[in-house]
Each structure stands twice: as C-alpha cells, then as structure tokens.
PDB file of C-alpha atoms and ligand atoms in Angstrom:
ATOM      1  CA  UNK A 127       0.160   0.195   0.130  1.00  0.00           C
ATOM      2  CA  UNK A 128       0.940   3.591  -0.616  1.00  0.00           C
ATOM      3  CA  UNK A 129       1.474   5.017   3.009  1.00  0.00           C
ATOM      4  CA  UNK A 130       1.812   9.131   3.398  1.00  0.00           C
ATOM      5  CA  UNK A 131       3.186  10.117   7.199  1.00  0.00           C
ATOM      6  CA  UNK A 132       3.661  13.314   8.870  1.00  0.00           C
ATOM      7  CA  UNK A 133       6.361  14.291  11.607  1.00  0.00           C
ATOM      8  CA  UNK A 134       7.858  16.145  13.727  1.00  0.00           C
ATOM      9  CA  UNK A 135       7.611  19.631  14.822  1.00  0.00           C
ATOM     10  CA  UNK A 136       6.610  23.003  12.599  1.00  0.00           C
ATOM     11  CA  UNK A 137       8.883  26.126  13.230  1.00  0.00           C
ATOM     12  CA  UNK A 138       6.272  29.468  12.720  1.00  0.00           C
ATOM     13  CA  UNK A 139       9.132  32.702  12.794  1.00  0.00           C
ATOM     14  CA  UNK A 140       8.276  35.807  13.863  1.00  0.00           C
ATOM     15  CA  UNK A 141      11.777  37.285  12.235  1.00  0.00           C
ATOM     16  CA  UNK A 142      14.660  36.276  10.652  1.00  0.00           C
ATOM     17  CA  UNK A 143      16.714  34.710  13.431  1.00  0.00           C
ATOM     18  CA  UNK A 144      13.305  33.711  15.444  1.00  0.00           C
ATOM     19  CA  UNK A 145      10.652  31.042  15.532  1.00  0.00           C
ATOM     20  CA  UNK A 146       8.105  29.611  17.826  1.00  0.00           C
ATOM     21  CA  UNK A 147       7.785  25.721  18.039  1.00  0.00           C
ATOM     22  CA  UNK A 148       7.982  22.296  20.372  1.00  0.00           C
ATOM     23  CA  UNK A 149       9.549  19.232  21.626  1.00  0.00           C
ATOM     24  CA  UNK A 150       8.294  17.459  18.950  1.00  0.00           C
ATOM     25  CA  UNK A 151      11.777  15.587  17.919  1.00  0.00           C
ATOM     26  CA  UNK A 152      10.036  13.538  14.744  1.00  0.00           C
ATOM     27  CA  UNK A 153      11.151  10.159  15.867  1.00  0.00           C
ATOM     28  CA  UNK A 154       7.352   8.374  16.485  1.00  0.00           C
ATOM     29  CA  UNK A 155       6.755   9.290  13.239  1.00  0.00           C
ATOM     30  CA  UNK A 156      10.011   8.386  11.624  1.00  0.00           C
ATOM     31  CA  UNK A 157       9.530   5.115  13.445  1.00  0.00           C
ATOM     32  CA  UNK A 158       6.095   4.518  11.403  1.00  0.00           C
ATOM     33  CA  UNK A 159       7.745   5.101   8.249  1.00  0.00           C
ATOM     34  CA  UNK A 160      10.625   2.802   9.289  1.00  0.00           C
ATOM     35  CA  UNK A 161       7.868  -0.350  10.049  1.00  0.00           C
ATOM     36  CA  UNK A 162       5.674   0.093   7.585  1.00  0.00           C
ATOM     37  CA  UNK A 163       8.927   0.679   4.605  1.00  0.00           C
ATOM     38  CA  UNK A 164       9.936  -2.781   6.433  1.00  0.00           C
ATOM     39  CA  UNK A 165       6.606  -4.617   5.702  1.00  0.00           C
ATOM     40  CA  UNK A 166       6.830  -3.678   1.837  1.00  0.00           C
ATOM     41  CA  UNK A 167       4.729  -0.179   2.095  1.00  0.00           C
ATOM     42  CA  UNK A 168       5.786   2.532   0.164  1.00  0.00           C
ATOM     43  CA  UNK A 169       6.055   5.493   2.435  1.00  0.00           C
ATOM     44  CA  UNK A 170       5.735   8.659   1.635  1.00  0.00           C
ATOM     45  CA  UNK A 171       6.977  10.422   4.882  1.00  0.00           C
ATOM     46  CA  UNK A 172       6.784  14.636   5.534  1.00  0.00           C
ATOM     47  CA  UNK A 173       8.691  16.170   7.975  1.00  0.00           C
ATOM     48  CA  UNK A 174       9.062  19.780   9.876  1.00  0.00           C
ATOM     49  CA  UNK A 175      12.955  19.976  11.667  1.00  0.00           C
ATOM     50  CA  UNK A 176      14.501  16.697  12.430  1.00  0.00           C
ATOM     51  CA  UNK A 177      17.302  16.120  13.672  1.00  0.00           C
ATOM     52  CA  UNK A 178      17.032  12.362  12.538  1.00  0.00           C
ATOM     53  CA  UNK A 179      18.418  10.794   9.146  1.00  0.00           C
ATOM     54  CA  UNK A 180      16.138   9.941   5.921  1.00  0.00           C
ATOM     55  CA  UNK A 181      14.872   6.367   6.965  1.00  0.00           C
ATOM     56  CA  UNK A 182      15.954   3.567   3.716  1.00  0.00           C
ATOM     57  CA  UNK A 183      13.449   3.097   0.849  1.00  0.00           C
ATOM     58  CA  UNK A 184      11.252   5.999   2.162  1.00  0.00           C
ATOM     59  CA  UNK A 185       9.997   8.783  -0.302  1.00  0.00           C
ATOM     60  CA  UNK A 186      11.322  11.882   2.540  1.00  0.00           C
ATOM     61  CA  UNK A 187       9.957  15.189   2.575  1.00  0.00           C
ATOM     62  CA  UNK A 188      11.379  18.267   4.000  1.00  0.00           C
ATOM     63  CA  UNK A 189       9.163  21.178   5.195  1.00  0.00           C
ATOM     64  CA  UNK A 190       9.570  24.333   8.164  1.00  0.00           C
ATOM     65  CA  UNK A 191       6.404  25.670   8.381  1.00  0.00           C
ATOM     66  CA  UNK A 192       2.979  24.309   9.238  1.00  0.00           C
ATOM     67  CA  UNK A 193       1.540  26.571   6.180  1.00  0.00           C
ATOM     68  CA  UNK A 194       4.688  24.270   4.204  1.00  0.00           C
ATOM     69  CA  UNK A 195       3.397  21.330   5.505  1.00  0.00           C
ATOM     70  CA  UNK A 196       0.421  21.751   4.208  1.00  0.00           C
ATOM     71  CA  UNK A 197       0.726  22.960   0.416  1.00  0.00           C
ATOM     72  CA  UNK A 198       3.418  19.231   0.355  1.00  0.00           C
ATOM     73  CA  UNK A 199       0.204  17.538   2.405  1.00  0.00           C
ATOM     74  CA  UNK A 200      -2.077  18.490  -0.061  1.00  0.00           C
ATOM     75  CA  UNK A 201       0.033  18.425  -3.549  1.00  0.00           C
ATOM     76  CA  UNK A 202       1.110  14.584  -2.525  1.00  0.00           C
ATOM     77  CA  UNK A 203      -1.884  13.212  -1.358  1.00  0.00           C
ATOM     78  CA  UNK A 204      -3.080  15.210  -5.020  1.00  0.00           C
ATOM     79  CA  UNK A 205      -0.167  13.216  -7.102  1.00  0.00           C
ATOM     80  CA  UNK A 206      -0.109   9.588  -5.281  1.00  0.00           C
ATOM     81  CA  UNK A 207      -3.005   8.934  -3.449  1.00  0.00           C
ATOM     82  CA  UNK A 208      -1.927   7.274  -0.859  1.00  0.00           C
ATOM     83  CA  UNK A 209      -4.241   4.460   0.661  1.00  0.00           C
ATOM     84  CA  UNK A 210      -3.259   5.369   4.323  1.00  0.00           C
ATOM     85  CA  UNK A 211      -2.265   9.022   5.750  1.00  0.00           C
ATOM     86  CA  UNK A 212      -1.266   8.869   9.257  1.00  0.00           C
ATOM     87  CA  UNK A 213      -0.229  12.592  10.771  1.00  0.00           C
ATOM     88  CA  UNK A 214       2.087  12.184  14.077  1.00  0.00           C
ATOM     89  CA  UNK A 215       3.276  16.156  13.138  1.00  0.00           C
ATOM     90  CA  UNK A 216       2.868  18.572  15.913  1.00  0.00           C
ATOM     91  CA  UNK A 217       1.726  21.379  13.472  1.00  0.00           C
ATOM     92  CA  UNK A 218       1.343  24.538  15.122  1.00  0.00           C
ATOM     93  CA  UNK A 219      -2.226  25.553  15.897  1.00  0.00           C
ATOM     94  CA  UNK A 220      -0.876  29.206  15.540  1.00  0.00           C
ATOM     95  CA  UNK A 221       1.813  31.765  14.127  1.00  0.00           C
ATOM     96  CA  UNK A 222       2.840  35.731  14.947  1.00  0.00           C
ATOM     97  CA  UNK A 223       0.405  37.180  12.381  1.00  0.00           C
ATOM     98  CA  UNK A 224       3.355  38.994  11.061  1.00  0.00           C
ATOM     99  CA  UNK A 225       6.741  38.719  10.058  1.00  0.00           C
ATOM    100  CA  UNK A 226       9.192  40.862  10.937  1.00  0.00           C
ATOM    101  CA  UNK A 227      11.597  41.470   7.941  1.00  0.00           C
ATOM    102  CA  UNK A 228      14.723  42.486  10.662  1.00  0.00           C
ATOM    103  CA  UNK A 229      15.496  41.207  13.746  1.00  0.00           C
ATOM    104  CA  UNK A 230      12.930  42.636  15.979  1.00  0.00           C
ATOM    105  CA  UNK A 231      15.093  44.153  18.623  1.00  0.00           C
ATOM    106  CA  UNK A 232      14.170  44.932  22.402  1.00  0.00           C
ATOM    107  CA  UNK A 233      13.448  48.553  22.757  1.00  0.00           C
ATOM    108  CA  UNK A 234      10.522  47.839  25.289  1.00  0.00           C
ATOM    109  CA  UNK A 235      10.222  45.933  28.713  1.00  0.00           C
ATOM    110  CA  UNK A 236       7.662  43.730  26.935  1.00  0.00           C
ATOM    111  CA  UNK A 237       6.821  42.947  23.587  1.00  0.00           C
ATOM    112  CA  UNK A 238       3.445  41.375  22.637  1.00  0.00           C
ATOM    113  CA  UNK A 239       2.725  39.060  20.400  1.00  0.00           C
ATOM    114  CA  UNK A 240      -0.291  38.716  17.728  1.00  0.00           C
ATOM    115  CA  UNK A 241      -0.644  35.082  17.083  1.00  0.00           C
ATOM    116  CA  UNK A 242      -3.150  33.903  13.816  1.00  0.00           C
ATOM    117  CA  UNK A 243      -4.254  30.241  13.285  1.00  0.00           C
ATOM    118  CA  UNK A 244      -2.425  27.578  10.951  1.00  0.00           C
ATOM    119  CA  UNK A 245      -4.066  25.427   8.146  1.00  0.00           C
ATOM    120  CA  UNK A 246      -5.084  22.030   9.577  1.00  0.00           C
ATOM    121  CA  UNK A 247      -3.412  20.095   7.783  1.00  0.00           C
ATOM    122  CA  UNK A 248      -5.186  16.962   9.108  1.00  0.00           C
ATOM    123  CA  UNK A 249      -8.310  18.290   9.362  1.00  0.00           C
ATOM    124  CA  UNK A 250      -8.134  19.208   5.315  1.00  0.00           C
ATOM    125  CA  UNK A 251      -6.981  15.822   4.459  1.00  0.00           C
ATOM    126  CA  UNK A 252     -11.283  15.185   3.403  1.00  0.00           C
ATOM    127  CA  UNK A 253     -12.729  18.637   3.349  1.00  0.00           C
ATOM    128  CA  UNK A 254     -10.079  20.380   1.020  1.00  0.00           C
ATOM    129  CA  UNK A 255      -7.825  17.434  -0.429  1.00  0.00           C
ATOM    130  CA  UNK A 256     -10.418  14.905  -0.968  1.00  0.00           C
ATOM    131  CA  UNK A 257      -8.254  11.604   0.582  1.00  0.00           C
ATOM    132  CA  UNK A 258     -10.923   8.618   0.161  1.00  0.00           C
ATOM    133  CA  UNK A 259      -8.660   6.352   2.618  1.00  0.00           C
ATOM    134  CA  UNK A 260      -8.035   5.333   6.327  1.00  0.00           C
ATOM    135  CA  UNK A 261      -6.921   8.891   8.016  1.00  0.00           C
ATOM    136  CA  UNK A 262      -5.705   8.486  11.030  1.00  0.00           C
ATOM    137  CA  UNK A 263      -4.872  11.579  13.901  1.00  0.00           C
ATOM    138  CA  UNK A 264      -2.109  11.532  17.018  1.00  0.00           C
ATOM    139  CA  UNK A 265      -3.714  13.754  20.200  1.00  0.00           C
ATOM    140  CA  UNK A 266      -1.123  15.327  21.994  1.00  0.00           C
ATOM    141  CA  UNK A 267      -2.999  15.957  25.335  1.00  0.00           C
ATOM    142  CA  UNK A 268      -2.269  16.995  28.951  1.00  0.00           C
ATOM    143  CA  UNK A 269      -5.857  16.335  30.180  1.00  0.00           C
ATOM    144  CA  UNK A 270      -8.910  14.051  29.725  1.00  0.00           C
ATOM    145  CA  UNK A 271      -6.961  12.565  27.028  1.00  0.00           C
ATOM    146  CA  UNK A 272      -9.789   9.917  25.595  1.00  0.00           C
ATOM    147  CA  UNK A 273     -12.483  12.429  25.256  1.00  0.00           C
ATOM    148  CA  UNK A 274     -10.381  15.350  23.563  1.00  0.00           C
ATOM    149  CA  UNK A 275      -9.119  12.697  21.373  1.00  0.00           C
ATOM    150  CA  UNK A 276     -12.394  11.254  20.716  1.00  0.00           C
ATOM    151  CA  UNK A 277     -13.678  14.733  19.728  1.00  0.00           C
ATOM    152  CA  UNK A 278     -10.479  15.246  17.409  1.00  0.00           C
ATOM    153  CA  UNK A 279     -11.551  11.736  15.602  1.00  0.00           C
ATOM    154  CA  UNK A 280     -15.267  13.558  14.871  1.00  0.00           C
ATOM    155  CA  UNK A 281     -13.751  17.107  14.173  1.00  0.00           C
ATOM    156  CA  UNK A 282     -11.097  15.759  11.895  1.00  0.00           C
ATOM    157  CA  UNK A 283     -13.752  12.917   9.717  1.00  0.00           C
ATOM    158  CA  UNK A 284     -10.396  10.731  11.166  1.00  0.00           C
ATOM    159  CA  UNK A 285     -10.611   6.857  11.529  1.00  0.00           C
ATOM    160  CA  UNK A 286      -8.482   6.661  13.809  1.00  0.00           C
ATOM    161  CA  UNK A 287      -6.984   8.736  16.355  1.00  0.00           C
ATOM    162  CA  UNK A 288      -3.415   7.562  18.894  1.00  0.00           C
ATOM    163  CA  UNK A 289      -3.691   9.282  21.602  1.00  0.00           C
ATOM    164  CA  UNK A 290      -0.862  10.996  23.571  1.00  0.00           C
ATOM    165  CA  UNK A 291      -0.173  12.185  27.661  1.00  0.00           C
ATOM    166  CA  UNK A 292       2.136  14.576  26.811  1.00  0.00           C
ATOM    167  CA  UNK A 293       1.592  15.564  30.394  1.00  0.00           C
ATOM    168  CA  UNK A 294       4.343  12.483  31.615  1.00  0.00           C
ATOM    169  CA  UNK A 295       8.046  13.439  30.613  1.00  0.00           C
ATOM    170  CA  UNK A 296       9.375   9.416  29.864  1.00  0.00           C
ATOM    171  CA  UNK A 297       6.470   9.914  27.211  1.00  0.00           C
ATOM    172  CA  UNK A 298       5.896  11.236  24.641  1.00  0.00           C
ATOM    173  CA  UNK A 299       7.782  14.461  22.525  1.00  0.00           C
ATOM    174  CA  UNK A 300      11.629  13.001  22.314  1.00  0.00           C
ATOM    175  CA  UNK A 301      11.786   9.930  24.663  1.00  0.00           C
ATOM    176  CA  UNK A 302      12.494   6.718  23.106  1.00  0.00           C
ATOM    177  CA  UNK A 303       9.549   5.304  24.422  1.00  0.00           C
ATOM    178  CA  UNK A 304       5.823   6.088  24.401  1.00  0.00           C
ATOM    179  CA  UNK A 305       2.360   4.581  25.492  1.00  0.00           C
ATOM    180  CA  UNK A 306      -0.763   5.700  23.642  1.00  0.00           C
ATOM    181  CA  UNK A 307      -4.772   4.932  23.448  1.00  0.00           C
ATOM    182  CA  UNK A 308      -5.894   4.427  20.237  1.00  0.00           C
ATOM    183  CA  UNK A 309      -9.443   5.420  19.793  1.00  0.00           C
ATOM    184  CA  UNK A 310     -11.173   3.840  16.864  1.00  0.00           C
ATOM    185  CA  UNK A 311     -14.069   5.871  14.545  1.00  0.00           C
ATOM    186  CA  UNK A 312     -16.349   2.489  16.035  1.00  0.00           C
ATOM    187  CA  UNK A 313     -15.784   3.576  18.939  1.00  0.00           C
ATOM    188  CA  UNK A 314     -13.759   1.189  20.759  1.00  0.00           C
ATOM    189  CA  UNK A 315     -10.644   1.565  22.677  1.00  0.00           C
ATOM    190  CA  UNK A 316      -7.483   0.053  23.055  1.00  0.00           C
ATOM    191  CA  UNK A 317      -4.415   0.948  24.945  1.00  0.00           C
ATOM    192  CA  UNK A 318      -1.143   0.520  23.666  1.00  0.00           C
ATOM    193  CA  UNK A 319       1.543  -0.044  26.796  1.00  0.00           C
ATOM    194  CA  UNK A 320       4.554   2.499  27.183  1.00  0.00           C
ATOM    195  CA  UNK A 321       7.645   0.399  25.076  1.00  0.00           C
ATOM    196  CA  UNK A 322      10.152   1.784  22.168  1.00  0.00           C
ATOM    197  CA  UNK A 323       8.499   3.831  19.922  1.00  0.00           C
ATOM    198  CA  UNK A 324       9.492   1.530  17.043  1.00  0.00           C
ATOM    199  CA  UNK A 325       7.928  -1.246  18.975  1.00  0.00           C
ATOM    200  CA  UNK A 326       4.566   0.769  19.878  1.00  0.00           C
ATOM    201  CA  UNK A 327       4.779   2.034  15.768  1.00  0.00           C
ATOM    202  CA  UNK A 328       4.911  -2.020  14.760  1.00  0.00           C
ATOM    203  CA  UNK A 329       1.681  -2.303  16.952  1.00  0.00           C
ATOM    204  CA  UNK A 330      -0.185   0.676  15.903  1.00  0.00           C
ATOM    205  CA  UNK A 331       0.990  -0.025  12.147  1.00  0.00           C
ATOM    206  CA  UNK A 332      -0.418  -3.584  12.022  1.00  0.00           C
ATOM    207  CA  UNK A 333      -3.878  -1.815  13.403  1.00  0.00           C
ATOM    208  CA  UNK A 334      -4.580   0.217  11.037  1.00  0.00           C
ATOM    209  CA  UNK A 335      -3.307  -2.326   8.798  1.00  0.00           C
ATOM    210  CA  UNK A 336      -6.274  -4.836  10.005  1.00  0.00           C
ATOM    211  CA  UNK A 337      -8.586  -2.311  10.725  1.00  0.00           C
ATOM    212  CA  UNK A 338      -8.491  -0.647   7.191  1.00  0.00           C
ATOM    213  CA  UNK A 339      -8.427  -4.123   5.133  1.00  0.00           C
ATOM    214  CA  UNK A 340     -11.790  -4.234   7.011  1.00  0.00           C
ATOM    215  CA  UNK A 341     -13.323  -0.752   6.553  1.00  0.00           C
ATOM    216  CA  UNK A 342     -12.645  -1.321   3.216  1.00  0.00           C
ATOM    217  CA  UNK A 343     -14.753  -5.431   2.751  1.00  0.00           C
TER     218      UNK A 343
HETATM  219  O1  PMT B 155       7.826  13.589  17.755  1.00  0.00           O
HETATM  220  P1  PMT B 155       8.088  12.766  18.754  1.00  0.00           P
HETATM  221  O2  PMT B 155       9.263  13.332  19.921  1.00  0.00           O
HETATM  222  O3  PMT B 155       8.097  11.545  18.498  1.00  0.00           O
HETATM  223  O4  PMT B 155       7.276  13.088  19.931  1.00  0.00           O
HETATM  224  C1  PMT B 155       5.532  12.994  19.056  1.00  0.00           C
HETATM  225  C2  PMT B 155       4.093  12.143  19.690  1.00  0.00           C
HETATM  226  C3  PMT B 155       4.919  11.318  20.299  1.00  0.00           C
HETATM  227  C4  PMT B 155       3.975  13.596  20.898  1.00  0.00           C
HETATM  228  C5  PMT B 155       3.294  12.165  18.488  1.00  0.00           C
HETATM  229  O5  PMT B 155       3.579  10.910  18.476  1.00  0.00           O
HETATM  230  C6  PMT B 155       2.179  13.313  18.628  1.00  0.00           C
HETATM  231  O6  PMT B 155       1.491  13.038  19.329  1.00  0.00           O
HETATM  232  N1  PMT B 155       1.979  13.744  17.779  1.00  0.00           N
HETATM  233  C7  PMT B 155       1.170  14.656  17.097  1.00  0.00           C
HETATM  234  C8  PMT B 155       1.517  16.247  17.893  1.00  0.00           C
HETATM  235  C9  PMT B 155       0.369  17.105  18.358  1.00  0.00           C
HETATM  236  O7  PMT B 155       0.689  17.898  17.669  1.00  0.00           O
HETATM  237  O8  PMT B 155      -1.057  16.497  18.558  1.00  0.00           O
HETATM  238  P2  PMT B 155      -2.428  18.001  18.557  1.00  0.00           P
HETATM  239  O9  PMT B 155      -3.361  17.084  19.663  1.00  0.00           O
HETATM  240  O10 PMT B 155      -1.803  19.173  18.615  1.00  0.00           O
HETATM  241  O11 PMT B 155      -2.752  17.714  16.992  1.00  0.00           O
HETATM  242  C10 PMT B 155      -4.063  16.847  16.758  1.00  0.00           C
HETATM  243  C11 PMT B 155      -3.310  16.221  15.447  1.00  0.00           C
HETATM  244  O12 PMT B 155      -4.179  17.454  14.455  1.00  0.00           O
HETATM  245  C12 PMT B 155      -2.491  15.287  14.871  1.00  0.00           C
HETATM  246  O13 PMT B 155      -2.377  14.322  14.270  1.00  0.00           O
HETATM  247  C13 PMT B 155      -1.851  16.832  14.017  1.00  0.00           C
HETATM  248  O14 PMT B 155      -1.101  16.149  13.326  1.00  0.00           O
HETATM  249  C14 PMT B 155      -2.919  17.568  13.565  1.00  0.00           C
HETATM  250  N2  PMT B 155      -2.975  19.193  13.181  1.00  0.00           N
HETATM  251  C15 PMT B 155      -2.968  19.803  14.237  1.00  0.00           C
HETATM  252  C16 PMT B 155      -2.795  21.193  13.880  1.00  0.00           C
HETATM  253  C17 PMT B 155      -2.473  21.661  12.699  1.00  0.00           C
HETATM  254  N3  PMT B 155      -2.690  22.955  12.026  1.00  0.00           N
HETATM  255  N4  PMT B 155      -2.549  20.582  11.859  1.00  0.00           N
HETATM  256  C18 PMT B 155      -2.579  19.219  11.843  1.00  0.00           C
HETATM  257  O15 PMT B 155      -2.575  18.363  11.104  1.00  0.00           O
END
C-alpha cells in the first residue's frame, strides 16, 4: 500500500532569526515510516525540522512551517493518492500574524505577539484534499485524553486517533518510549502499554492495516 506519514514539529517565524515551535522530535513518525517500509509498503514521509537521518527506501519531504506542510501534503495527496494517511506531526496551531523583515530589537520592557491560526493539515484531508482512504490522526493532550481525542476523531473525520498523554515526561515528545490509547471510529478504545517507539510503531501499524482492510471489505 501507499502510506503518507507526517512527523516532527513545525517552525513559525517571528523574524529572520526567531521562531515558535514545540518539543516534537519526529521519532514517532520516523518509527512508523520504518515499520511501514520494512513491511513492504511504499512510504511518503513529510517531516518538519528534525535531527533524524533519512530512513532507507522512504520518500522524504522536508518542510518548515505549518503552511508548507499543508501545501506539501495537499500536493502529495493529489499526486500520489495514498490509501492510508498517518498524521503524527505536531503542527503549530498558531503562528505570528506578522513576520518581521528585520530582527526584532529590544526597545521596550515587554513585547506582545499577535498570533493567528495556521491551516489544519489533518482537518483538510477529507474536506479540501479529497482524501478517501484510512485517516489516522494523533492527539497530544495533557488532560482528558480520551474525551479530547474522540472530539478530534469526529471533527477531523478520522478513522483512528492515537492519543498521547504528553504531561508525562518519560513518554511522548522527544523520548524514546511512548504509550498510547487508540480511539477508533467504532467507539473501540485500546490501550498500548509503554514500549519503544519502534515496537509501538509496529503495533499501531498492524492495527491500522487490519482495520483499513476490514473497512474496505
Ligand atoms: O515527535 P515525537 O518527539 O516522537 O513526539 C510526538 C508524539 C509522540 C507526541 C506524537 O506522536 C504526537 O502525539 N504527535 C501529534 C502531536 C500533536 O500536535 O497533536 P495535536 O493534538 O496538537 O494535533 C492533533 C492532530 O491534528 C495531529 O494529528 C496533528 O498532526 C494534526 N494537526 C494539528 C494542527 C494543525 N494545524 N494541523 C494538523 O494537521
């Protein structure tokens, strides 16, 4: 199958030297890409800025901002028609409304930034990009994990949300291990215990492949 995966953070520029970003390392998405490639699938990986090396046999596309990720995913969805899309990227929800041409100088004691919403990559998959395949989102939450994840499942018209509790420092962002709760559209909820992102990626991928095959049958 053809599988599109997004991963990593995005960077939203404030001026030529500064940006807003988050703690995503890209490890979860790269682990999913490697697992899918090893299982014989054709993998298209779109990543924000990360310090990870290109997995062999994977088609890698590097982007920086949420806007660039949105445009790249739209182009790849239209050109490649993937059967499965997995959005593990931690895309910024807001960006500075104005990007300064010159470095901001420290003239005053305080500085107020005005932010605006970024485009929603996952939320555009069906409504704007016309994606018809099996759609998987991630959710990073610090409270009400399952309820918030189920809200995202509905709003973004996903088949599955992989929910991460990012209030725990030993799992989630930037760690080598993770623990997730899978929230399926059917209402089924499954907990996958703490393990390396590599083995977890295999477990998640296995369930996606089983569910996507049965949803097409
Ligand atoms: O990269 P790692 O260090 O391995 O850590 C990543 C992780 C293990 C925490 C990861 O797997 C994870 O949870 N990634 C998604 C984090 C996130 O941004 O969640 P969210 O709840 O803000 O977003 C929900 C979903 O909408 C995600 O699928 C996200 O890709 C998508 N989204 C969000 C905003 C936006 N503008 N566009 C989007 O597509």
